[in-house]
Tab-separated table of N, CA and C in Angstrom:
chain	number	residue	atom	x	y	z
A	27	MET	N	109.986	114.645	90.468
A	27	MET	CA	110.893	113.556	90.156
A	27	MET	C	110.620	113.060	88.742
A	28	THR	N	111.661	112.711	88.075
A	28	THR	CA	111.529	112.192	86.716
A	28	THR	C	111.198	110.702	86.760
A	29	PRO	N	110.583	110.192	85.692
A	29	PRO	CA	110.303	108.747	85.652
A	29	PRO	C	111.566	107.900	85.821
A	30	ASN	N	112.671	108.363	85.279
A	30	ASN	CA	113.925	107.620	85.403
A	30	ASN	C	114.396	107.565	86.860
A	31	THR	N	114.222	108.667	87.574
A	31	THR	CA	114.598	108.711	88.989
A	31	THR	C	113.744	107.736	89.793
A	32	LEU	N	112.441	107.709	89.505
A	32	LEU	CA	111.541	106.799	90.212
A	32	LEU	C	111.871	105.343	89.896
A	33	LEU	N	112.203	105.072	88.652
A	33	LEU	CA	112.589	103.710	88.279
A	33	LEU	C	113.851	103.282	89.022
A	34	LYS	N	114.816	104.175	89.116
A	34	LYS	CA	116.050	103.858	89.848
A	34	LYS	C	115.767	103.643	91.332
A	35	ALA	N	114.856	104.440	91.883
A	35	ALA	CA	114.482	104.270	93.291
A	35	ALA	C	113.832	102.905	93.502
A	36	LEU	N	112.967	102.503	92.583
A	36	LEU	CA	112.327	101.191	92.675
A	36	LEU	C	113.363	100.074	92.566
A	37	GLU	N	114.267	100.204	91.629
A	37	GLU	CA	115.323	99.191	91.477
A	37	GLU	C	116.195	99.105	92.726
A	38	ALA	N	116.518	100.243	93.308
A	38	ALA	CA	117.323	100.250	94.538
A	38	ALA	C	116.565	99.583	95.678
A	39	SER	N	115.273	99.866	95.785
A	39	SER	CA	114.445	99.264	96.823
A	39	SER	C	114.401	97.747	96.662
A	40	GLU	N	114.196	97.297	95.435
A	40	GLU	CA	114.171	95.852	95.171
A	40	GLU	C	115.502	95.202	95.543
A	41	TRP	N	116.596	95.821	95.134
A	41	TRP	CA	117.921	95.272	95.413
A	41	TRP	C	118.180	95.195	96.915
A	42	MET	N	117.855	96.274	97.627
A	42	MET	CA	118.106	96.294	99.076
A	42	MET	C	117.308	95.216	99.792
A	43	CYS	N	116.064	94.993	99.357
A	43	CYS	CA	115.258	93.944	99.984
A	43	CYS	C	115.812	92.559	99.661
A	44	GLU	N	116.194	92.355	98.400
A	44	GLU	CA	116.738	91.053	97.996
A	44	GLU	C	118.059	90.747	98.698
A	45	GLN	N	118.883	91.750	98.870
A	45	GLN	CA	120.195	91.568	99.494
A	45	GLN	C	120.131	91.621	101.019
A	46	ARG	N	118.945	91.920	101.523
A	46	ARG	CA	118.740	92.050	102.973
A	46	ARG	C	119.739	93.025	103.583
A	47	VAL	N	119.844	94.174	102.940
A	47	VAL	CA	120.752	95.234	103.386
A	47	VAL	C	120.316	95.769	104.744
A	48	PHE	N	119.022	95.743	105.002
A	48	PHE	CA	118.483	96.226	106.268
A	48	PHE	C	117.218	95.444	106.586
A	49	ASN	N	116.763	95.557	107.821
A	49	ASN	CA	115.491	94.951	108.196
A	49	ASN	C	114.378	95.708	107.491
A	50	VAL	N	113.461	94.973	106.896
A	50	VAL	CA	112.362	95.585	106.158
A	50	VAL	C	111.169	95.740	107.097
A	51	PHE	N	110.613	96.936	107.109
A	51	PHE	CA	109.433	97.247	107.917
A	51	PHE	C	108.236	97.458	107.002
A	52	SER	N	107.063	97.466	107.581
A	52	SER	CA	105.852	97.645	106.777
A	52	SER	C	105.871	98.961	106.006
A	53	GLU	N	106.456	99.993	106.593
A	53	GLU	CA	106.534	101.286	105.902
A	53	GLU	C	107.408	101.192	104.650
A	54	ASP	N	108.404	100.306	104.678
A	54	ASP	CA	109.233	100.076	103.491
A	54	ASP	C	108.402	99.430	102.383
A	55	TYR	N	107.565	98.463	102.774
A	55	TYR	CA	106.674	97.845	101.793
A	55	TYR	C	105.686	98.867	101.244
A	56	ALA	N	105.170	99.730	102.104
A	56	ALA	CA	104.225	100.759	101.652
A	56	ALA	C	104.885	101.702	100.648
A	57	ALA	N	106.100	102.125	100.936
A	57	ALA	CA	106.816	103.022	100.020
A	57	ALA	C	107.090	102.326	98.692
A	58	ARG	N	107.471	101.070	98.774
A	58	ARG	CA	107.749	100.328	97.539
A	58	ARG	C	106.467	100.081	96.753
A	59	LEU	N	105.365	99.828	97.447
A	59	LEU	CA	104.072	99.655	96.785
A	59	LEU	C	103.715	100.906	95.986
A	60	ARG	N	103.921	102.053	96.593
A	60	ARG	CA	103.645	103.327	95.902
A	60	ARG	C	104.567	103.494	94.696
A	61	LEU	N	105.825	103.149	94.846
A	61	LEU	CA	106.762	103.222	93.717
A	61	LEU	C	106.353	102.277	92.587
A	62	VAL	N	105.966	101.064	92.939
A	62	VAL	CA	105.542	100.095	91.925
A	62	VAL	C	104.340	100.643	91.168
A	63	GLU	N	103.376	101.192	91.888
A	63	GLU	CA	102.197	101.751	91.220
A	63	GLU	C	102.589	102.891	90.291
A	64	THR	N	103.429	103.790	90.761
A	64	THR	CA	103.826	104.955	89.973
A	64	THR	C	104.627	104.564	88.737
A	65	VAL	N	105.555	103.636	88.904
A	65	VAL	CA	106.466	103.274	87.812
A	65	VAL	C	105.867	102.215	86.883
A	66	LEU	N	105.246	101.195	87.460
A	66	LEU	CA	104.813	100.042	86.663
A	66	LEU	C	103.305	99.941	86.468
A	67	GLY	N	102.532	100.663	87.270
A	67	GLY	CA	101.083	100.643	87.122
A	67	GLY	C	100.383	99.869	88.225
A	68	LEU	N	99.074	100.047	88.268
A	68	LEU	CA	98.265	99.477	89.343
A	68	LEU	C	98.215	97.949	89.301
A	69	GLU	N	98.208	97.381	88.119
A	69	GLU	CA	98.176	95.916	88.026
A	69	GLU	C	99.405	95.296	88.692
A	70	GLU	N	100.566	95.878	88.439
A	70	GLU	CA	101.795	95.382	89.072
A	70	GLU	C	101.787	95.665	90.574
A	71	ALA	N	101.192	96.788	90.962
A	71	ALA	CA	101.087	97.107	92.388
A	71	ALA	C	100.217	96.068	93.094
A	72	ASP	N	99.128	95.644	92.434
A	72	ASP	CA	98.284	94.582	92.991
A	72	ASP	C	99.086	93.302	93.205
A	73	LYS	N	99.877	92.941	92.205
A	73	LYS	CA	100.715	91.738	92.318
A	73	LYS	C	101.715	91.881	93.464
A	74	PHE	N	102.324	93.060	93.553
A	74	PHE	CA	103.292	93.268	94.626
A	74	PHE	C	102.612	93.181	95.989
A	75	PHE	N	101.434	93.794	96.129
A	75	PHE	CA	100.709	93.738	97.400
A	75	PHE	C	100.488	92.288	97.822
A	76	LYS	N	100.092	91.449	96.884
A	76	LYS	CA	99.835	90.040	97.202
A	76	LYS	C	101.100	89.308	97.638
A	77	SER	N	102.262	89.824	97.238
A	77	SER	CA	103.527	89.186	97.625
A	77	SER	C	104.038	89.653	98.990
A	78	ILE	N	103.415	90.683	99.531
A	78	ILE	CA	103.841	91.207	100.833
A	78	ILE	C	103.415	90.221	101.920
A	79	PRO	N	104.318	89.829	102.803
A	79	PRO	CA	103.942	88.906	103.882
A	79	PRO	C	102.772	89.460	104.703
A	80	GLU	N	101.871	88.568	105.077
A	80	GLU	CA	100.676	88.963	105.841
A	80	GLU	C	101.025	89.809	107.063
A	81	ASN	N	102.084	89.435	107.772
A	81	ASN	CA	102.424	90.156	109.001
A	81	ASN	C	102.960	91.562	108.731
A	82	MET	N	103.221	91.884	107.476
A	82	MET	CA	103.691	93.222	107.117
A	82	MET	C	102.584	94.086	106.518
A	83	ARG	N	101.417	93.503	106.314
A	83	ARG	CA	100.293	94.247	105.742
A	83	ARG	C	99.556	94.985	106.855
A	84	ASP	N	100.132	96.088	107.275
A	84	ASP	CA	99.516	96.871	108.339
A	84	ASP	C	98.815	98.088	107.743
A	85	TYR	N	98.461	99.008	108.629
A	85	TYR	CA	97.734	100.209	108.209
A	85	TYR	C	98.447	100.945	107.081
A	86	SER	N	99.753	101.132	107.181
A	86	SER	CA	100.464	101.926	106.174
A	86	SER	C	100.403	101.274	104.793
A	87	VAL	N	100.475	99.962	104.737
A	87	VAL	CA	100.419	99.258	103.455
A	87	VAL	C	99.005	99.326	102.877
A	88	TYR	N	98.006	99.013	103.705
A	88	TYR	CA	96.627	99.076	103.220
A	88	TYR	C	96.233	100.501	102.838
A	89	ASN	N	96.693	101.479	103.584
A	89	ASN	CA	96.372	102.868	103.277
A	89	ASN	C	96.970	103.275	101.927
A	90	THR	N	98.172	102.809	101.640
A	90	THR	CA	98.798	103.075	100.344
A	90	THR	C	97.999	102.415	99.225
A	91	LEU	N	97.588	101.171	99.443
A	91	LEU	CA	96.783	100.465	98.450
A	91	LEU	C	95.455	101.185	98.228
A	92	LEU	N	94.821	101.593	99.310
A	92	LEU	CA	93.558	102.321	99.208
A	92	LEU	C	93.734	103.604	98.398
A	93	GLY	N	94.782	104.338	98.678
A	93	GLY	CA	95.052	105.565	97.928
A	93	GLY	C	95.221	105.296	96.445
A	94	SER	N	95.863	104.197	96.119
A	94	SER	CA	96.045	103.822	94.710
A	94	SER	C	94.703	103.558	94.039
A	95	TYR	N	93.833	102.850	94.733
A	95	TYR	CA	92.531	102.522	94.158
A	95	TYR	C	91.621	103.739	94.017
A	96	THR	N	91.746	104.702	94.897
A	96	THR	CA	90.840	105.856	94.840
A	96	THR	C	91.234	106.868	93.776
A	97	ARG	N	92.335	106.667	93.099
A	97	ARG	CA	92.752	107.595	92.050
A	97	ARG	C	92.039	107.369	90.716
A	98	SER	N	91.295	106.291	90.593
A	98	SER	CA	90.615	105.995	89.334
A	98	SER	C	89.206	105.486	89.605
A	99	GLU	N	88.265	105.957	88.792
A	99	GLU	CA	86.893	105.470	88.924
A	99	GLU	C	86.800	103.977	88.626
A	100	LYS	N	87.706	103.475	87.808
A	100	LYS	CA	87.677	102.069	87.408
A	100	LYS	C	87.944	101.122	88.571
A	101	THR	N	88.571	101.613	89.622
A	101	THR	CA	88.942	100.734	90.738
A	101	THR	C	88.233	101.103	92.040
A	102	LEU	N	87.118	101.820	91.926
A	102	LEU	CA	86.405	102.198	93.151
A	102	LEU	C	85.847	100.988	93.893
A	103	ASP	N	85.460	99.941	93.168
A	103	ASP	CA	84.992	98.729	93.848
A	103	ASP	C	86.109	98.125	94.698
A	104	LYS	N	87.325	98.132	94.159
A	104	LYS	CA	88.470	97.637	94.923
A	104	LYS	C	88.760	98.549	96.110
A	105	ALA	N	88.568	99.853	95.919
A	105	ALA	CA	88.775	100.797	97.027
A	105	ALA	C	87.789	100.505	98.149
A	106	GLU	N	86.531	100.298	97.780
A	106	GLU	CA	85.512	99.999	98.789
A	106	GLU	C	85.825	98.692	99.510
A	107	SER	N	86.243	97.685	98.765
A	107	SER	CA	86.596	96.395	99.359
A	107	SER	C	87.795	96.530	100.298
A	108	THR	N	88.798	97.288	99.873
A	108	THR	CA	89.985	97.509	100.708
A	108	THR	C	89.615	98.260	101.975
A	109	PHE	N	88.742	99.246	101.844
A	109	PHE	CA	88.282	100.018	102.996
A	109	PHE	C	87.585	99.096	103.999
A	110	GLU	N	86.734	98.206	103.503
A	110	GLU	CA	86.043	97.258	104.385
A	110	GLU	C	87.034	96.302	105.046
A	111	THR	N	88.026	95.857	104.298
A	111	THR	CA	89.060	94.988	104.875
A	111	THR	C	89.792	95.714	105.991
A	112	MET	N	90.117	96.973	105.751
A	112	MET	CA	90.801	97.767	106.776
A	112	MET	C	89.936	97.888	108.024
A	113	ARG	N	88.645	98.081	107.818
A	113	ARG	CA	87.723	98.163	108.961
A	113	ARG	C	87.695	96.825	109.703
A	114	ASP	N	87.585	95.729	108.952
A	114	ASP	CA	87.542	94.394	109.561
A	114	ASP	C	88.812	94.077	110.347
A	115	LEU	N	89.943	94.576	109.869
A	115	LEU	CA	91.223	94.343	110.546
A	115	LEU	C	91.444	95.279	111.735
A	116	GLY	N	90.525	96.202	111.942
A	116	GLY	CA	90.632	97.114	113.079
A	116	GLY	C	91.474	98.343	112.819
A	117	PHE	N	91.780	98.614	111.561
A	117	PHE	CA	92.596	99.781	111.240
A	117	PHE	C	91.795	101.077	111.258
A	118	LEU	N	90.470	100.973	111.286
A	118	LEU	CA	89.627	102.168	111.221
A	118	LEU	C	88.709	102.246	112.432
A	119	LEU	N	89.271	102.054	113.601
A	119	LEU	CA	88.457	102.008	114.811
A	119	LEU	C	87.857	103.352	115.184
A	120	LYS	N	88.563	104.425	114.902
A	120	LYS	CA	88.080	105.755	115.257
A	120	LYS	C	87.561	106.449	114.011
A	121	HIS	N	86.323	106.908	114.080
A	121	HIS	CA	85.779	107.653	112.952
A	121	HIS	C	86.051	109.134	113.175
A	122	SER	N	86.564	109.747	112.179
A	122	SER	CA	86.836	111.178	112.234
A	122	SER	C	86.503	111.783	110.885
A	123	PRO	N	85.868	112.942	110.874
A	123	PRO	CA	85.579	113.576	109.581
A	123	PRO	C	86.844	113.948	108.833
A	124	TYR	N	87.980	113.956	109.516
A	124	TYR	CA	89.239	114.309	108.881
A	124	TYR	C	90.096	113.092	108.578
A	125	ASN	N	89.549	111.908	108.794
A	125	ASN	CA	90.271	110.678	108.500
A	125	ASN	C	90.508	110.605	107.000
A	126	SER	N	91.756	110.523	106.583
A	126	SER	CA	92.077	110.566	105.152
A	126	SER	C	91.478	109.390	104.392
A	127	ASP	N	91.404	108.217	105.013
A	127	ASP	CA	90.838	107.063	104.323
A	127	ASP	C	89.361	107.293	104.050
A	128	ASP	N	88.642	107.701	105.091
A	128	ASP	CA	87.224	107.952	104.953
A	128	ASP	C	86.992	109.063	103.940
A	129	PHE	N	87.793	110.128	104.011
A	129	PHE	CA	87.651	111.244	103.088
A	129	PHE	C	87.921	110.795	101.657
A	130	SER	N	88.966	110.009	101.444
A	130	SER	CA	89.298	109.529	100.095
A	130	SER	C	88.166	108.690	99.532
A	131	LEU	N	87.629	107.794	100.351
A	131	LEU	CA	86.563	106.930	99.879
A	131	LEU	C	85.304	107.735	99.596
A	132	ARG	N	84.952	108.669	100.501
A	132	ARG	CA	83.770	109.488	100.258
A	132	ARG	C	83.932	110.329	99.002
A	133	THR	N	85.107	110.891	98.790
A	133	THR	CA	85.358	111.698	97.601
A	133	THR	C	85.214	110.847	96.348
A	134	ALA	N	85.758	109.647	96.389
A	134	ALA	CA	85.653	108.748	95.241
A	134	ALA	C	84.197	108.366	94.986
A	135	GLN	N	83.438	108.096	96.052
A	135	GLN	CA	82.036	107.732	95.894
A	135	GLN	C	81.228	108.902	95.349
A	136	GLU	N	81.536	110.115	95.799
A	136	GLU	CA	80.846	111.294	95.285
A	136	GLU	C	81.106	111.458	93.798
A	137	THR	N	82.320	111.196	93.386
A	137	THR	CA	82.669	111.283	91.970
A	137	THR	C	81.897	110.233	91.182
A	138	ARG	N	81.784	109.059	91.763
A	138	ARG	CA	81.156	107.945	91.053
A	138	ARG	C	79.634	108.026	91.072
A	139	TYR	N	79.060	108.324	92.228
A	139	TYR	CA	77.618	108.230	92.395
A	139	TYR	C	76.911	109.576	92.494
A	140	GLY	N	77.640	110.642	92.553
A	140	GLY	CA	77.031	111.953	92.728
A	140	GLY	C	77.097	112.385	94.172
A	141	ARG	N	76.935	113.656	94.408
A	141	ARG	CA	77.112	114.267	95.730
A	141	ARG	C	76.217	113.653	96.796
A	142	GLU	N	74.992	113.290	96.448
A	142	GLU	CA	74.043	112.808	97.453
A	142	GLU	C	74.433	111.470	98.063
A	143	ALA	N	75.345	110.737	97.441
A	143	ALA	CA	75.753	109.425	97.959
A	143	ALA	C	76.424	109.519	99.313
A	144	SER	N	77.063	110.635	99.599
A	144	SER	CA	77.812	110.733	100.853
A	144	SER	C	76.984	111.286	101.997
A	145	THR	N	75.778	111.682	101.744
A	145	THR	CA	74.948	112.260	102.810
A	145	THR	C	74.010	111.255	103.387
């Protein structure tokens, strides 16, 4: 997708939410969060996340935020904090070696602290 296409998708998402064209679900917020990060950057994505109603901040929204934070070494502290919040909220009740959140965080920690950090 081109940057212009993503910008138009973000604008359409914003318009549809403002006009209440449809009922907004948490997955809609998660998709828009990802678009905001891609088009406008992580700082704007952080602002958008804070504007999401508490009752819509479910696993899909937090997982999107976590993925955003794990893409850069500069935000690994935020990734770790988000991961802990997800655990506290009960989103990570089952531990699995194939859990994408756990894998993303471990991969980020290995990059930051070296391979031995995950063992």
